[in-house]
Amino acid sequence: MIDSSDEAMILAHGGDCYEQFLGSVAPPVFMSSLFTCNSLDEYHFGAPGKHIYSRYTNPDVSVLEQKVAELENGRFCLAYANGMAAASAAILSKAKAGGHIVCVHNAYGCIHEFLEVYLQPVMQMTYTYVHGYDTQEILQALQDNTCLIILESPGSDTFTLVDLQAVTAEAKKRGIPTYIDNTYCTPLYQKPLSLGIDIVMHTATKYMGGHSDVLGGLLVTNDEETYNRLKQLRHLFGGISAPMEAWLILRGLRTMKVRLDEHQKIATEIANELEKDPRVRKVYYPGLESFPQKQLRDKQQSGSSGLMSFEINGTVEQARAVVERLKVFSLGPSWGGFESLVMMPLYFKSEEYAEWYGASRGLIRIHCGLEGVKPLLEDLRQALSVLDEGESA
Ligand SMILES: *Cc1c(COP(=O)(O)O)cnc(C)c1O
């Protein structure tokens, strides 16, 4: 495993090719749909470093892919237009008509939707949702026709962990490929390939971009056959990242370590303060000392980022009142940028769904941005004070 000083080096210089670009430190943005060739042979067979058509490869996209492959300690990387383009490409590359998929219950919501509205009705696939924190439940869900295990650790909104080594060891024995969404940790805080995962997905829209100004997705794998299949499908589905987007993600990556360490520092302080607040019933944050899967966390993660959830001592409507009173935390989807955000991921779900998910409908998810601890804490406290008013009224 590479140490963090190497990671800083990769973030700064991985994929660099100054000499190719007239010494330019930042690669130019190659806004060209095609690249002309010297011969028909070159056009047909290609040549090392030769680009032909930007739906296949593009210089900016290649620099990005090189950097992220190095960061994940992986052999191959492919960049996509957004996280879901990468996720659906990976899943389709392993999907089989009539096959079965095991998926963690707190995978990113659109993954469930993809299984339910596309793979099941169109490809006659079946799926089993499992609580990823229970390895036995995952293994018991495997069937003879299981063609993929979809993992996310920490999972969305409740941040439960999957024992990646335990699951991948058994999956390998049975020849079942494994996929993980590693967006929460980024390659800096978790390296799933080294824990046996076959395909790692990143939503570059979050910390890699880091400035809430770009969408992107990435897949990393060590398996050449998987890579070739993914590459072929990317030609056919057309999900590749555009050059300007790849350039923006590259720019974000250069500062990801300083940003991520700061997000973690701020989030850890906020989580500790929330945990002490009597108006807060429960905090969901993998970085807490009291985190239930602390041992597993320390085994497979080297950090936790800026996203967490909490529940108040109060009703769902009171939770909503707290959320709508926040000022520094803006109400909105997504996360991973410089700014603080809040939302209620389960508010519009049923009570039964929320219970199955492992939280209440009043779950409040916050992303701690880079504004600093003080304004964020003050904002949370003034919003939570709506609960004190309720009491005295
Ligand atoms: C945002 C997100 C995605 C989807 O990424 P897009 O770029 O919006 O397609 C997937 N997984 C996780 C965990 C996310 O937070």
Short mmCIF file of C-alpha atoms and ligand atoms in Angstrom, two decimals:
data_model
loop_
_atom_site.label_atom_id
_atom_site.label_comp_id
_atom_site.label_asym_id
_atom_site.label_seq_id
_atom_site.Cartn_x
_atom_site.Cartn_y
_atom_site.Cartn_z
CA MET A 1 0.00 0.00 0.00
CA ILE A 2 1.30 3.47 -0.82
CA ASP A 3 1.75 5.89 2.06
CA SER A 4 0.02 9.24 2.20
CA SER A 5 3.08 11.17 1.04
CA ASP A 6 2.90 9.20 -2.20
CA GLU A 7 -0.77 10.04 -2.46
CA ALA A 8 0.00 13.73 -2.16
CA MET A 9 2.56 13.27 -4.92
CA ILE A 10 0.02 11.49 -7.15
CA LEU A 11 -2.58 14.18 -6.53
CA ALA A 12 -0.09 16.84 -7.56
CA HIS A 13 1.63 15.07 -10.43
CA GLY A 14 0.02 11.72 -11.32
CA GLY A 15 -0.67 11.52 -15.04
CA ASP A 16 1.45 14.60 -15.81
CA CYS A 17 2.83 14.85 -19.32
CA TYR A 18 4.24 18.37 -19.53
CA GLU A 19 6.47 17.59 -22.51
CA GLN A 20 3.45 16.50 -24.57
CA PHE A 21 1.73 19.82 -23.93
CA LEU A 22 4.56 22.37 -24.58
CA GLY A 23 5.56 22.31 -20.90
CA SER A 24 2.11 23.42 -19.81
CA VAL A 25 1.54 22.54 -16.11
CA ALA A 26 -2.20 22.22 -16.62
CA PRO A 27 -3.06 20.26 -19.73
CA PRO A 28 -4.85 22.27 -22.40
CA VAL A 29 -8.53 21.44 -22.79
CA PHE A 30 -8.72 19.41 -25.98
CA MET A 31 -12.06 20.60 -27.29
CA SER A 32 -11.79 18.41 -30.35
CA SER A 33 -14.22 15.69 -31.29
CA LEU A 34 -11.66 13.92 -33.50
CA PHE A 35 -7.92 13.59 -34.06
CA THR A 36 -6.53 13.17 -37.56
CA CYS A 37 -4.31 10.24 -38.46
CA ASN A 38 -1.11 9.78 -40.48
CA SER A 39 -2.24 6.61 -42.18
CA LEU A 40 -5.19 4.27 -42.51
CA ASP A 41 -3.24 1.76 -40.42
CA GLU A 42 -2.90 4.25 -37.58
CA TYR A 43 -6.60 5.02 -37.85
CA HIS A 44 -7.57 1.37 -37.75
CA PHE A 45 -5.02 -0.15 -35.38
CA GLY A 46 -4.20 2.89 -33.26
CA ALA A 47 -0.75 3.69 -31.85
CA PRO A 48 0.62 4.32 -28.32
CA GLY A 49 -0.76 7.61 -26.99
CA LYS A 50 -2.75 8.19 -30.19
CA HIS A 51 -6.27 9.56 -29.83
CA ILE A 52 -8.79 9.06 -32.62
CA TYR A 53 -12.23 10.14 -31.47
CA SER A 54 -13.35 11.74 -28.18
CA ARG A 55 -16.14 9.22 -27.60
CA TYR A 56 -13.30 6.65 -27.25
CA THR A 57 -10.49 8.60 -25.60
CA ASN A 58 -9.40 12.20 -25.21
CA PRO A 59 -6.10 13.58 -23.81
CA ASP A 60 -7.70 15.31 -20.80
CA VAL A 61 -9.73 12.23 -19.99
CA SER A 62 -6.60 10.06 -20.25
CA VAL A 63 -4.64 12.23 -17.81
CA LEU A 64 -7.54 12.02 -15.35
CA GLU A 65 -7.79 8.24 -15.73
CA GLN A 66 -4.06 7.82 -15.19
CA LYS A 67 -4.15 9.90 -12.00
CA VAL A 68 -7.14 8.08 -10.49
CA ALA A 69 -5.76 4.63 -11.39
CA GLU A 70 -2.56 5.54 -9.52
CA LEU A 71 -4.54 6.89 -6.56
CA GLU A 72 -6.56 3.68 -6.22
CA ASN A 73 -3.44 1.60 -6.74
CA GLY A 74 -5.26 0.06 -9.70
CA ARG A 75 -4.22 -0.90 -13.21
CA PHE A 76 -7.10 0.50 -15.25
CA CYS A 77 -9.46 3.46 -14.98
CA LEU A 78 -12.27 4.79 -17.15
CA ALA A 79 -13.93 8.21 -16.78
CA TYR A 80 -17.63 8.84 -17.32
CA ALA A 81 -19.96 11.80 -17.64
CA ASN A 82 -21.29 11.38 -14.09
CA GLY A 83 -21.49 8.88 -11.25
CA MET A 84 -24.58 7.09 -12.53
CA ALA A 85 -23.10 6.69 -16.03
CA ALA A 86 -20.15 4.92 -14.39
CA ALA A 87 -22.33 2.89 -12.01
CA SER A 88 -24.82 1.71 -14.63
CA ALA A 89 -21.97 0.87 -17.04
CA ALA A 90 -20.28 -1.27 -14.39
CA ILE A 91 -23.49 -3.04 -13.42
CA LEU A 92 -24.48 -3.68 -17.05
CA SER A 93 -21.01 -5.07 -17.79
CA LYS A 94 -21.65 -7.85 -15.25
CA ALA A 95 -25.45 -8.21 -15.67
CA LYS A 96 -26.87 -11.36 -17.23
CA ALA A 97 -30.45 -11.79 -18.44
CA GLY A 98 -32.24 -13.84 -15.79
CA GLY A 99 -29.40 -13.34 -13.35
CA HIS A 100 -29.51 -12.23 -9.74
CA ILE A 101 -27.90 -9.27 -7.96
CA VAL A 102 -27.21 -8.79 -4.25
CA CYS A 103 -27.22 -5.12 -3.26
CA VAL A 104 -26.81 -3.35 0.07
CA HIS A 105 -29.95 -1.67 1.41
CA ASN A 106 -28.31 1.72 1.69
CA ALA A 107 -26.74 1.90 -1.75
CA TYR A 108 -27.19 5.27 -3.49
CA GLY A 109 -30.93 5.53 -4.24
CA CYS A 110 -30.64 5.55 -8.05
CA ILE A 111 -28.93 2.14 -7.91
CA HIS A 112 -32.08 0.64 -6.38
CA GLU A 113 -34.13 2.45 -9.00
CA PHE A 114 -31.92 1.07 -11.78
CA LEU A 115 -32.49 -2.48 -10.50
CA GLU A 116 -36.21 -1.94 -10.07
CA VAL A 117 -37.16 -0.06 -13.24
CA TYR A 118 -34.63 -1.46 -15.69
CA LEU A 119 -32.77 -4.66 -14.81
CA GLN A 120 -35.78 -6.42 -13.33
CA PRO A 121 -38.48 -5.59 -15.92
CA VAL A 122 -36.24 -5.41 -19.01
CA MET A 123 -33.63 -8.06 -18.29
CA GLN A 124 -35.74 -10.33 -16.08
CA MET A 125 -33.14 -10.08 -13.34
CA THR A 126 -33.93 -10.55 -9.67
CA TYR A 127 -32.29 -8.84 -6.73
CA THR A 128 -31.96 -9.17 -2.99
CA TYR A 129 -31.38 -6.17 -0.73
CA VAL A 130 -29.25 -6.94 2.30
CA HIS A 131 -28.13 -5.01 5.35
CA GLY A 132 -24.48 -4.84 4.45
CA TYR A 133 -23.29 -4.72 8.06
CA ASP A 134 -24.29 -8.38 8.42
CA THR A 135 -21.81 -10.44 6.38
CA GLN A 136 -23.76 -13.66 6.95
CA GLU A 137 -26.89 -12.07 5.50
CA ILE A 138 -24.93 -11.13 2.36
CA LEU A 139 -23.51 -14.64 1.96
CA GLN A 140 -26.88 -16.27 2.58
CA ALA A 141 -28.43 -14.11 -0.15
CA LEU A 142 -26.08 -15.49 -2.81
CA GLN A 143 -27.69 -17.78 -5.38
CA ASP A 144 -26.37 -19.99 -8.17
CA ASN A 145 -27.27 -17.26 -10.67
CA THR A 146 -25.89 -14.32 -8.67
CA CYS A 147 -23.79 -12.33 -11.15
CA LEU A 148 -22.85 -9.28 -9.07
CA ILE A 149 -22.62 -8.02 -5.49
CA ILE A 150 -23.19 -4.27 -5.20
CA LEU A 151 -21.63 -2.70 -2.12
CA GLU A 152 -21.32 0.75 -0.65
CA SER A 153 -19.27 1.30 2.51
CA PRO A 154 -19.95 3.53 4.33
CA GLY A 155 -23.47 3.24 2.90
CA SER A 156 -25.63 6.25 2.04
CA ASP A 157 -27.30 8.30 4.80
CA THR A 158 -26.77 5.87 7.71
CA PHE A 159 -23.10 5.13 6.99
CA THR A 160 -23.04 1.46 7.98
CA LEU A 161 -19.97 -0.49 6.90
CA VAL A 162 -19.52 -3.75 5.01
CA ASP A 163 -16.66 -6.08 5.97
CA LEU A 164 -15.13 -5.91 2.50
CA GLN A 165 -12.46 -8.57 3.00
CA ALA A 166 -14.91 -11.08 4.44
CA VAL A 167 -17.40 -10.58 1.59
CA THR A 168 -14.88 -10.53 -1.27
CA ALA A 169 -13.10 -13.66 0.02
CA GLU A 170 -16.31 -15.67 -0.21
CA ALA A 171 -17.37 -14.02 -3.50
CA LYS A 172 -14.03 -14.96 -5.07
CA LYS A 173 -14.47 -18.58 -4.04
CA ARG A 174 -17.79 -18.60 -5.88
CA GLY A 175 -16.58 -16.57 -8.86
CA ILE A 176 -19.01 -13.71 -8.22
CA PRO A 177 -17.71 -10.21 -9.08
CA THR A 178 -17.95 -7.44 -6.49
CA TYR A 179 -18.56 -3.73 -7.04
CA ILE A 180 -18.26 -0.88 -4.55
CA ASP A 181 -19.24 2.77 -4.55
CA ASN A 182 -16.19 4.36 -2.87
CA THR A 183 -17.37 7.95 -3.22
CA TYR A 184 -17.63 8.60 0.53
CA CYS A 185 -14.05 7.70 1.38
CA THR A 186 -12.36 8.63 -1.90
CA PRO A 187 -9.17 6.67 -2.67
CA LEU A 188 -7.48 8.63 0.13
CA TYR A 189 -9.43 7.01 2.98
CA GLN A 190 -10.18 3.55 1.53
CA LYS A 191 -8.58 1.32 -1.12
CA PRO A 192 -11.14 -1.37 -1.96
CA LEU A 193 -9.06 -3.09 -4.67
CA SER A 194 -6.56 -4.06 -1.98
CA LEU A 195 -9.47 -5.57 0.00
CA GLY A 196 -10.47 -7.80 -2.92
CA ILE A 197 -13.12 -5.69 -4.69
CA ASP A 198 -13.26 -6.13 -8.50
CA ILE A 199 -14.71 -2.78 -9.64
CA VAL A 200 -14.43 0.49 -7.70
CA MET A 201 -16.74 3.37 -8.62
CA HIS A 202 -16.26 7.04 -7.74
CA THR A 203 -18.67 9.88 -8.20
CA ALA A 204 -16.21 12.62 -9.12
CA THR A 205 -19.10 15.06 -8.70
CA LYS A 206 -18.43 14.95 -4.95
CA TYR A 207 -14.92 15.36 -3.40
CA MET A 208 -12.84 14.83 -6.53
CA GLY A 209 -14.43 17.80 -8.28
CA GLY A 210 -14.89 19.40 -4.88
CA HIS A 211 -16.30 22.73 -6.06
CA SER A 212 -19.87 21.81 -7.00
CA ASP A 213 -19.24 22.88 -10.58
CA VAL A 214 -18.87 19.57 -12.42
CA LEU A 215 -20.35 16.08 -12.78
CA GLY A 216 -18.17 13.03 -13.29
CA GLY A 217 -17.78 9.32 -12.58
CA LEU A 218 -14.88 6.85 -12.58
CA LEU A 219 -14.40 3.10 -12.59
CA VAL A 220 -11.17 1.43 -11.51
CA THR A 221 -10.28 -2.25 -11.85
CA ASN A 222 -7.23 -4.52 -11.87
CA ASP A 223 -8.82 -7.09 -14.16
CA GLU A 224 -7.92 -6.64 -17.82
CA GLU A 225 -10.92 -8.55 -19.14
CA THR A 226 -13.30 -6.41 -17.08
CA TYR A 227 -11.52 -3.28 -18.30
CA ASN A 228 -11.77 -4.29 -21.97
CA ARG A 229 -15.45 -5.04 -21.63
CA LEU A 230 -16.10 -1.72 -19.87
CA LYS A 231 -14.16 0.13 -22.53
CA GLN A 232 -16.10 -1.56 -25.31
CA LEU A 233 -19.40 -0.72 -23.64
CA ARG A 234 -18.32 2.89 -23.13
CA HIS A 235 -17.80 3.16 -26.90
CA LEU A 236 -21.29 1.82 -27.40
CA PHE A 237 -23.23 3.64 -24.67
CA GLY A 238 -21.26 6.85 -25.10
CA GLY A 239 -20.93 7.66 -21.40
CA ILE A 240 -17.38 9.08 -21.50
CA SER A 241 -16.49 12.29 -19.66
CA ALA A 242 -16.27 15.44 -21.78
CA PRO A 243 -12.80 17.10 -21.93
CA MET A 244 -13.74 20.24 -19.99
CA GLU A 245 -15.29 18.13 -17.24
CA ALA A 246 -12.21 15.90 -17.05
CA TRP A 247 -10.06 19.03 -16.80
CA LEU A 248 -12.16 20.42 -13.93
CA ILE A 249 -11.96 17.12 -12.03
CA LEU A 250 -8.18 17.11 -12.53
CA ARG A 251 -8.05 20.58 -11.06
CA GLY A 252 -10.13 19.45 -8.10
CA LEU A 253 -7.96 16.41 -7.47
CA ARG A 254 -4.81 18.51 -7.05
CA THR A 255 -6.20 19.90 -3.78
CA MET A 256 -8.30 16.92 -2.68
CA LYS A 257 -6.09 15.87 0.20
CA VAL A 258 -6.02 19.28 1.88
CA ARG A 259 -9.74 19.70 1.34
CA LEU A 260 -10.69 16.21 2.50
CA ASP A 261 -8.56 16.36 5.64
CA GLU A 262 -10.21 19.67 6.49
CA HIS A 263 -13.72 18.33 5.79
CA GLN A 264 -12.90 15.44 8.13
CA LYS A 265 -11.53 17.69 10.86
CA ILE A 266 -14.58 19.96 10.78
CA ALA A 267 -17.06 17.07 10.55
CA THR A 268 -15.47 15.23 13.47
CA GLU A 269 -15.80 18.30 15.70
CA ILE A 270 -19.38 18.89 14.59
CA ALA A 271 -20.30 15.22 15.15
CA ASN A 272 -18.79 15.27 18.65
CA GLU A 273 -20.66 18.47 19.54
CA LEU A 274 -23.95 17.14 18.15
CA GLU A 275 -23.51 13.93 20.12
CA LYS A 276 -23.19 15.97 23.34
CA ASP A 277 -26.28 18.09 22.58
CA PRO A 278 -29.32 16.89 24.58
CA ARG A 279 -31.61 17.91 21.70
CA VAL A 280 -29.89 15.35 19.47
CA ARG A 281 -30.90 11.71 19.84
CA LYS A 282 -28.38 9.99 17.60
CA VAL A 283 -25.47 10.88 15.33
CA TYR A 284 -24.51 8.72 12.35
CA TYR A 285 -20.85 9.40 11.58
CA PRO A 286 -18.14 6.79 11.00
CA GLY A 287 -15.51 9.11 12.50
CA LEU A 288 -17.05 9.03 16.00
CA GLU A 289 -15.36 7.23 18.89
CA SER A 290 -18.77 5.73 19.65
CA PHE A 291 -19.27 4.44 16.07
CA PRO A 292 -20.74 0.92 16.43
CA GLN A 293 -18.47 -0.61 13.75
CA LYS A 294 -15.37 1.15 15.03
CA GLN A 295 -13.15 -1.93 14.79
CA LEU A 296 -14.06 -2.63 11.18
CA ARG A 297 -13.67 1.06 10.35
CA ASP A 298 -10.12 1.07 11.71
CA LYS A 299 -9.34 -2.08 9.76
CA GLN A 300 -10.41 -0.88 6.33
CA GLN A 301 -10.70 2.93 6.41
CA SER A 302 -8.06 5.51 7.19
CA GLY A 303 -10.53 8.39 7.58
CA SER A 304 -14.11 9.65 7.33
CA SER A 305 -15.22 12.60 5.25
CA GLY A 306 -17.57 15.54 5.74
CA LEU A 307 -20.95 13.85 5.41
CA MET A 308 -23.04 12.65 8.39
CA SER A 309 -26.60 12.33 9.61
CA PHE A 310 -28.36 12.88 12.91
CA GLU A 311 -31.77 12.56 14.50
CA ILE A 312 -33.28 14.97 16.99
CA ASN A 313 -35.19 14.27 20.15
CA GLY A 314 -38.49 15.27 18.62
CA THR A 315 -41.02 14.61 15.90
CA VAL A 316 -40.44 14.36 12.15
CA GLU A 317 -42.09 17.76 11.72
CA GLN A 318 -39.80 19.28 14.34
CA ALA A 319 -36.83 17.85 12.44
CA ARG A 320 -38.16 19.56 9.34
CA ALA A 321 -38.46 22.83 11.25
CA VAL A 322 -34.80 22.53 12.30
CA VAL A 323 -33.72 21.90 8.71
CA GLU A 324 -35.71 24.80 7.32
CA ARG A 325 -34.23 27.13 9.92
CA LEU A 326 -30.62 26.44 8.98
CA LYS A 327 -28.91 29.30 7.17
CA VAL A 328 -25.27 28.35 6.52
CA PHE A 329 -26.31 24.80 5.61
CA SER A 330 -28.28 25.26 2.38
CA LEU A 331 -31.03 22.84 1.51
CA GLY A 332 -30.00 20.83 -1.52
CA PRO A 333 -28.94 17.50 -2.96
CA SER A 334 -25.39 16.29 -3.51
CA TRP A 335 -22.36 16.91 -1.27
CA GLY A 336 -18.56 16.91 -1.43
CA GLY A 337 -18.16 20.54 -2.46
CA PHE A 338 -16.76 23.48 -0.48
CA GLU A 339 -20.19 24.43 0.84
CA SER A 340 -22.34 23.07 3.65
CA LEU A 341 -25.59 21.38 2.69
CA VAL A 342 -28.54 19.74 4.41
CA MET A 343 -31.38 17.46 3.39
CA MET A 344 -33.82 14.90 4.76
CA PRO A 345 -33.33 11.77 2.65
CA LEU A 346 -36.15 9.78 4.27
CA TYR A 347 -38.75 12.49 4.86
CA PHE A 348 -40.89 11.56 1.83
CA LYS A 349 -40.51 7.80 2.38
CA SER A 350 -42.97 5.65 4.37
CA GLU A 351 -42.43 4.82 8.05
CA GLU A 352 -41.91 1.17 7.10
CA TYR A 353 -39.25 2.05 4.57
CA ALA A 354 -37.42 4.27 7.05
CA GLU A 355 -37.51 1.53 9.68
CA TRP A 356 -36.09 -0.99 7.19
CA TYR A 357 -33.46 1.57 6.27
CA GLY A 358 -32.46 1.79 9.90
CA ALA A 359 -33.41 5.38 10.76
CA SER A 360 -36.47 7.59 11.22
CA ARG A 361 -38.15 9.76 8.58
CA GLY A 362 -36.76 12.68 10.56
CA LEU A 363 -33.17 11.78 9.64
CA ILE A 364 -31.19 14.95 8.90
CA ARG A 365 -28.18 14.60 6.62
CA ILE A 366 -25.57 17.34 6.63
CA HIS A 367 -22.48 17.92 4.56
CA CYS A 368 -19.87 19.91 6.47
CA GLY A 369 -18.28 22.34 4.02
CA LEU A 370 -15.12 24.34 4.43
CA GLU A 371 -16.68 27.38 6.18
CA GLY A 372 -15.05 26.39 9.48
CA VAL A 373 -16.39 24.79 12.68
CA LYS A 374 -17.65 27.98 14.34
CA PRO A 375 -20.24 29.18 11.81
CA LEU A 376 -21.48 25.64 11.24
CA LEU A 377 -21.89 24.92 14.94
CA GLU A 378 -23.57 28.26 15.56
CA ASP A 379 -25.95 27.59 12.69
CA LEU A 380 -26.85 24.12 13.97
CA ARG A 381 -27.39 25.46 17.51
CA GLN A 382 -29.63 28.33 16.41
CA ALA A 383 -31.67 25.91 14.28
CA LEU A 384 -31.93 23.35 17.10
CA SER A 385 -33.16 26.11 19.42
CA VAL A 386 -36.51 25.86 17.62
CA LEU A 387 -36.97 22.78 19.83
CA ASP A 388 -36.43 24.77 23.06
CA GLU A 389 -39.02 27.31 21.92
CA GLY A 390 -41.46 24.46 21.30
CA GLU A 391 -40.98 23.33 24.91
CA SER A 392 -41.52 26.69 26.57
CA ALA A 393 -44.54 27.55 24.38
C1 LIG B 1 -24.03 11.50 -5.97
C2 LIG B 1 -23.79 10.05 -5.81
C3 LIG B 1 -23.88 9.19 -6.92
C4 LIG B 1 -24.30 9.65 -8.28
O1 LIG B 1 -23.40 10.53 -8.88
P1 LIG B 1 -23.88 11.49 -10.09
O2 LIG B 1 -22.65 12.18 -10.54
O3 LIG B 1 -24.93 12.40 -9.52
O4 LIG B 1 -24.46 10.61 -11.14
C5 LIG B 1 -23.58 7.86 -6.70
N1 LIG B 1 -23.21 7.39 -5.49
C6 LIG B 1 -23.13 8.19 -4.42
C7 LIG B 1 -22.74 7.63 -3.10
C8 LIG B 1 -23.43 9.54 -4.54
O5 LIG B 1 -23.39 10.33 -3.46
#
